[in-house]
PDB file of C-alpha atoms in Angstrom:
ATOM      1  CA  MET D   4      41.517  60.318  -5.543  1.00 45.00           C
ATOM      2  CA  ASN D   5      41.661  57.653  -8.237  1.00 50.00           C
ATOM      3  CA  ASN D   6      44.575  55.318  -8.808  1.00 51.00           C
ATOM      4  CA  LYS D   7      45.737  56.890 -12.082  1.00 47.00           C
ATOM      5  CA  ALA D   8      45.808  60.417 -10.645  1.00 47.00           C
ATOM      6  CA  SER D   9      47.919  59.273  -7.704  1.00 49.00           C
ATOM      7  CA  ARG D  10      50.605  58.000 -10.063  1.00 57.00           C
ATOM      8  CA  ARG D  11      50.942  61.406 -11.744  1.00 65.00           C
ATOM      9  CA  GLY D  12      50.299  60.275 -15.279  1.00 68.00           C
ATOM     10  CA  ILE D  13      52.492  57.172 -15.183  1.00 73.00           C
ATOM     11  CA  VAL D  14      50.796  54.238 -16.905  1.00 66.00           C
ATOM     12  CA  GLN D  15      52.151  50.702 -16.926  1.00 65.00           C
ATOM     13  CA  ILE D  16      52.784  49.163 -20.328  1.00 66.00           C
ATOM     14  CA  SER D  17      50.574  46.204 -19.377  1.00 57.00           C
ATOM     15  CA  GLU D  18      47.626  48.585 -18.880  1.00 61.00           C
ATOM     16  CA  VAL D  19      48.181  50.087 -22.319  1.00 60.00           C
ATOM     17  CA  ALA D  20      48.637  46.686 -23.972  1.00 57.00           C
ATOM     18  CA  ASN D  21      45.591  45.169 -22.260  1.00 54.00           C
ATOM     19  CA  GLY D  22      43.551  48.216 -23.191  1.00 60.00           C
ATOM     20  CA  LEU D  23      44.467  47.682 -26.839  1.00 55.00           C
ATOM     21  CA  ILE D  24      44.333  43.886 -26.927  1.00 53.00           C
ATOM     22  CA  ASP D  25      41.234  43.162 -24.802  1.00 50.00           C
ATOM     23  CA  PRO D  26      38.700  44.733 -27.200  1.00 55.00           C
ATOM     24  CA  VAL D  27      40.214  42.822 -30.132  1.00 51.00           C
ATOM     25  CA  LEU D  28      40.245  39.530 -28.212  1.00 45.00           C
ATOM     26  CA  ALA D  29      36.721  40.113 -26.936  1.00 47.00           C
ATOM     27  CA  LYS D  30      35.420  40.806 -30.431  1.00 49.00           C
ATOM     28  CA  ARG D  31      37.323  38.057 -32.231  1.00 48.00           C
ATOM     29  CA  ALA D  32      37.567  35.323 -29.589  1.00 44.00           C
ATOM     30  CA  GLY D  33      35.318  36.284 -26.689  1.00 55.00           C
ATOM     31  CA  ILE D  34      38.201  36.065 -24.186  1.00 66.00           C
ATOM     32  CA  ASN D  35      40.390  38.577 -22.388  1.00 67.00           C
ATOM     33  CA  THR D  36      44.015  38.842 -21.352  1.00 68.00           C
ATOM     34  CA  MET D  37      43.126  38.035 -17.739  1.00 75.00           C
ATOM     35  CA  LEU D  38      41.934  34.565 -18.802  1.00 77.00           C
ATOM     36  CA  LEU D  39      45.033  34.049 -20.925  1.00 76.00           C
ATOM     37  CA  GLY D  40      47.312  35.231 -18.133  1.00 78.00           C
ATOM     38  CA  SER D  41      45.668  32.966 -15.563  1.00 81.00           C
ATOM     39  CA  TRP D  42      45.391  29.939 -17.829  1.00 84.00           C
ATOM     40  CA  ASP D  43      48.304  28.075 -16.174  1.00 86.00           C
ATOM     41  CA  GLU D  44      46.502  28.242 -12.817  1.00 88.00           C
ATOM     42  CA  ILE D  45      43.123  27.339 -14.303  1.00 87.00           C
ATOM     43  CA  ALA D  46      44.404  24.400 -16.367  1.00 87.00           C
ATOM     44  CA  GLY D  47      46.665  23.137 -13.591  1.00 85.00           C
ATOM     45  CA  THR D  48      50.103  21.604 -13.911  1.00 86.00           C
ATOM     46  CA  GLN D  49      48.739  18.616 -15.819  1.00 87.00           C
ATOM     47  CA  PHE D  50      47.500  20.685 -18.781  1.00 87.00           C
ATOM     48  CA  SER D  51      49.142  24.126 -18.612  1.00 83.00           C
ATOM     49  CA  ASP D  52      52.004  23.165 -20.918  1.00 85.00           C
ATOM     50  CA  CYS D  53      49.885  21.503 -23.618  1.00 88.00           C
ATOM     51  CA  THR D  54      46.698  23.606 -23.781  1.00 89.00           C
ATOM     52  CA  ARG D  55      45.618  27.136 -24.619  1.00 87.00           C
ATOM     53  CA  PRO D  56      42.174  28.770 -24.604  1.00 87.00           C
ATOM     54  CA  GLU D  57      41.258  29.847 -28.121  1.00 85.00           C
ATOM     55  CA  ARG D  58      37.791  31.354 -28.038  1.00 83.00           C
ATOM     56  CA  ILE D  59      34.506  31.508 -26.201  1.00 81.00           C
ATOM     57  CA  SER D  60      31.421  31.152 -28.383  1.00 81.00           C
ATOM     58  CA  TRP D  61      28.437  32.836 -26.787  1.00 75.00           C
ATOM     59  CA  PRO D  62      24.997  31.618 -27.900  1.00 77.00           C
ATOM     60  CA  ARG D  63      22.720  34.022 -29.711  1.00 73.00           C
ATOM     61  CA  ARG D  64      19.782  34.797 -27.518  1.00 62.00           C
ATOM     62  CA  ALA D  65      16.281  35.063 -28.904  1.00 54.00           C
ATOM     63  CA  SER D  66      15.798  38.085 -26.623  1.00 54.00           C
ATOM     64  CA  GLU D  67      18.512  39.981 -28.557  1.00 50.00           C
ATOM     65  CA  MET D  68      16.497  39.698 -31.722  1.00 46.00           C
ATOM     66  CA  THR D  69      13.170  40.675 -30.151  1.00 47.00           C
ATOM     67  CA  GLY D  70      14.621  43.394 -27.898  1.00 48.00           C
ATOM     68  CA  GLU D  71      13.445  41.787 -24.650  1.00 53.00           C
ATOM     69  CA  GLY D  72      15.618  41.584 -21.556  1.00 52.00           C
ATOM     70  CA  GLY D  73      16.989  38.093 -21.100  1.00 57.00           C
ATOM     71  CA  GLY D  74      19.346  36.354 -18.726  1.00 61.00           C
ATOM     72  CA  HIS D  75      22.931  35.378 -19.378  1.00 67.00           C
ATOM     73  CA  GLN D  76      23.483  32.099 -21.191  1.00 79.00           C
ATOM     74  CA  PRO D  77      26.792  30.258 -20.732  1.00 83.00           C
ATOM     75  CA  GLY D  78      29.112  29.795 -23.694  1.00 84.00           C
ATOM     76  CA  VAL D  79      31.371  27.146 -25.194  1.00 88.00           C
ATOM     77  CA  LEU D  80      35.123  27.430 -24.607  1.00 87.00           C
ATOM     78  CA  THR D  81      37.351  26.111 -27.385  1.00 89.00           C
ATOM     79  CA  ILE D  82      40.657  24.790 -26.051  1.00 90.00           C
ATOM     80  CA  ALA D  83      43.627  23.905 -28.258  1.00 90.00           C
ATOM     81  CA  CYS D  84      45.361  20.788 -26.961  1.00 91.00           C
ATOM     82  CA  GLU D  85      48.386  18.880 -28.194  1.00 89.00           C
ATOM     83  CA  GLY D  86      48.124  15.288 -29.375  1.00 85.00           C
ATOM     84  CA  ALA D  87      47.057  12.458 -27.115  1.00 84.00           C
ATOM     85  CA  ARG D  88      46.671  14.729 -24.085  1.00 87.00           C
ATOM     86  CA  ALA D  89      43.310  15.772 -25.549  1.00 88.00           C
ATOM     87  CA  LEU D  90      41.851  12.460 -24.377  1.00 90.00           C
ATOM     88  CA  PHE D  91      42.924  13.146 -20.797  1.00 91.00           C
ATOM     89  CA  LEU D  92      41.630  16.710 -21.060  1.00 89.00           C
ATOM     90  CA  SER D  93      38.240  15.449 -22.233  1.00 90.00           C
ATOM     91  CA  HIS D  94      37.989  13.347 -19.069  1.00 91.00           C
ATOM     92  CA  GLN D  95      38.718  16.454 -16.952  1.00 90.00           C
ATOM     93  CA  GLN D  96      36.196  18.729 -18.708  1.00 90.00           C
ATOM     94  CA  GLY D  97      33.930  19.039 -15.679  1.00 91.00           C
ATOM     95  CA  GLU D  98      36.768  20.198 -13.443  1.00 92.00           C
ATOM     96  CA  ILE D  99      38.078  22.642 -16.070  1.00 91.00           C
ATOM     97  CA  ILE D 100      34.584  24.133 -16.486  1.00 91.00           C
ATOM     98  CA  GLN D 101      34.293  24.563 -12.700  1.00 92.00           C
ATOM     99  CA  ARG D 102      37.694  26.282 -12.526  1.00 90.00           C
ATOM    100  CA  ILE D 103      36.840  28.636 -15.391  1.00 88.00           C
ATOM    101  CA  ASN D 104      33.478  29.531 -13.880  1.00 87.00           C
ATOM    102  CA  GLY D 105      35.215  30.085 -10.541  1.00 88.00           C
ATOM    103  CA  PHE D 106      37.661  32.406 -12.292  1.00 84.00           C
ATOM    104  CA  PHE D 107      34.851  34.446 -13.852  1.00 81.00           C
ATOM    105  CA  GLY D 108      32.715  34.326 -10.711  1.00 85.00           C
ATOM    106  CA  PHE D 109      29.564  33.244 -12.553  1.00 83.00           C
ATOM    107  CA  PRO D 110      28.577  30.302 -14.816  1.00 86.00           C
ATOM    108  CA  ALA D 111      30.214  31.653 -17.980  1.00 83.00           C
ATOM    109  CA  ILE D 112      31.000  28.276 -19.574  1.00 86.00           C
ATOM    110  CA  ASN D 113      28.838  25.170 -19.781  1.00 90.00           C
ATOM    111  CA  GLN D 114      30.756  23.217 -22.404  1.00 91.00           C
ATOM    112  CA  VAL D 115      34.331  22.701 -23.580  1.00 90.00           C
ATOM    113  CA  ARG D 116      35.257  21.997 -27.185  1.00 92.00           C
ATOM    114  CA  ILE D 117      38.729  20.462 -27.620  1.00 91.00           C
ATOM    115  CA  VAL D 118      40.698  21.015 -30.829  1.00 91.00           C
ATOM    116  CA  GLN D 119      43.873  19.008 -31.379  1.00 90.00           C
ATOM    117  CA  LYS D 120      46.657  21.238 -32.637  1.00 86.00           C
ATOM    118  CA  PRO D 121      50.169  22.295 -31.637  1.00 86.00           C
ATOM    119  CA  VAL D 122      50.327  24.777 -28.776  1.00 81.00           C
ATOM    120  CA  SER D 123      53.268  27.153 -29.041  1.00 70.00           C
ATOM    121  CA  GLN D 124      55.134  27.687 -25.813  1.00 56.00           C
ATOM    122  CA  GLN D 125      58.256  29.536 -26.997  1.00 52.00           C
ATOM    123  CA  SER D 126      58.494  31.769 -23.956  1.00 50.00           C
ATOM    124  CA  ARG D 127      58.608  28.772 -21.599  1.00 51.00           C
ATOM    125  CA  HIS D 128      61.738  27.240 -23.114  1.00 51.00           C
ATOM    126  CA  ARG D 129      64.254  29.937 -22.360  1.00 60.00           C
ATOM    127  CA  ALA D 130      67.694  28.924 -21.272  1.00 67.00           C
ATOM    128  CA  LYS D 131      68.424  29.356 -17.586  1.00 73.00           C
ATOM    129  CA  PRO D 132      70.612  32.368 -16.876  1.00 72.00           C
ATOM    130  CA  ARG D 133      74.210  31.641 -16.026  1.00 77.00           C
ATOM    131  CA  PRO D 134      74.997  31.911 -12.318  1.00 79.00           C
ATOM    132  CA  LEU D 135      76.589  35.155 -11.195  1.00 81.00           C
ATOM    133  CA  THR D 136      80.142  35.185  -9.888  1.00 82.00           C
ATOM    134  CA  GLY D 137      82.443  37.717  -8.341  1.00 86.00           C
ATOM    135  CA  GLU D 138      81.398  41.337  -7.964  1.00 86.00           C
ATOM    136  CA  ALA D 139      78.005  40.859  -9.663  1.00 83.00           C
ATOM    137  CA  ALA D 140      77.013  38.119  -7.193  1.00 85.00           C
ATOM    138  CA  ARG D 141      78.104  40.227  -4.199  1.00 88.00           C
ATOM    139  CA  HIS D 142      76.223  43.239  -5.587  1.00 87.00           C
ATOM    140  CA  LEU D 143      73.010  41.207  -5.983  1.00 84.00           C
ATOM    141  CA  ASP D 144      73.349  39.749  -2.477  1.00 86.00           C
ATOM    142  CA  GLY D 145      73.706  43.280  -1.107  1.00 88.00           C
ATOM    143  CA  LEU D 146      70.578  44.441  -2.965  1.00 86.00           C
ATOM    144  CA  VAL D 147      68.325  41.685  -1.579  1.00 85.00           C
ATOM    145  CA  GLU D 148      69.877  41.646   1.896  1.00 87.00           C
ATOM    146  CA  GLY D 149      67.062  43.605   3.607  1.00 85.00           C
ATOM    147  CA  ILE D 150      64.211  41.548   2.133  1.00 84.00           C
ATOM    148  CA  GLU D 151      62.383  39.590   4.846  1.00 85.00           C
ATOM    149  CA  GLY D 152      60.268  37.085   2.914  1.00 85.00           C
ATOM    150  CA  ASP D 153      62.250  34.066   1.704  1.00 85.00           C
ATOM    151  CA  ALA D 154      60.026  33.509  -1.353  1.00 85.00           C
ATOM    152  CA  LEU D 155      60.273  37.165  -2.371  1.00 86.00           C
ATOM    153  CA  LYS D 156      64.029  37.180  -1.792  1.00 85.00           C
ATOM    154  CA  ALA D 157      64.459  34.048  -3.967  1.00 85.00           C
ATOM    155  CA  ALA D 158      62.300  35.536  -6.730  1.00 85.00           C
ATOM    156  CA  LEU D 159      64.275  38.789  -6.683  1.00 84.00           C
ATOM    157  CA  LYS D 160      67.549  36.860  -6.808  1.00 85.00           C
ATOM    158  CA  ARG D 161      66.303  34.909  -9.856  1.00 82.00           C
ATOM    159  CA  LEU D 162      65.266  38.163 -11.516  1.00 83.00           C
ATOM    160  CA  GLY D 163      68.555  39.831 -10.623  1.00 83.00           C
ATOM    161  CA  THR D 164      70.527  36.858 -11.930  1.00 84.00           C
ATOM    162  CA  ALA D 165      68.634  36.978 -15.217  1.00 81.00           C
ATOM    163  CA  VAL D 166      69.124  40.739 -15.605  1.00 81.00           C
ATOM    164  CA  LEU D 167      72.724  40.998 -14.421  1.00 78.00           C
ATOM    165  CA  GLY D 168      73.784  37.747 -16.100  1.00 76.00           C
ATOM    166  CA  ARG D 169      72.726  38.722 -19.616  1.00 69.00           C
ATOM    167  CA  ARG D 170      75.499  38.691 -22.134  1.00 61.00           C
ATOM    168  CA  ARG D 171      76.166  42.081 -23.566  1.00 52.00           C
TER     169      ARG D 171
END
């Protein structure tokens, strides 16, 4: 029984969005949403806030033109980077390439091209939710009471605080 049949026709919005976006990204930029979603882990804390992958340029193979079977050739990843941090990123190119190839599981990238430009991070600069008080705080504590893992409990409390603390 496949995964979709077991959920009785319920499809997550992320599956629908990725299904629509991935072909466009692959055609226009040579990247997918998995790479974009994992970029913070790949770039590390030093570069996650000031960089963004823009495109992967795959080389044209001579075998494509002649119709012969040829091996995979690694591409060039273009990374947008803000200001002076590009210099530091250029010194870390080897490590970034290794992380990206580790992410893909094969040598997909052999070169990084750095482009200096602003990197928008609007979603990262949201205001912290106001702390819950009174009945809302007691209700949230009751909801997460049976959770055993401390990290999971803390994450659920943050989520609950953000949801329950929204101004109406």
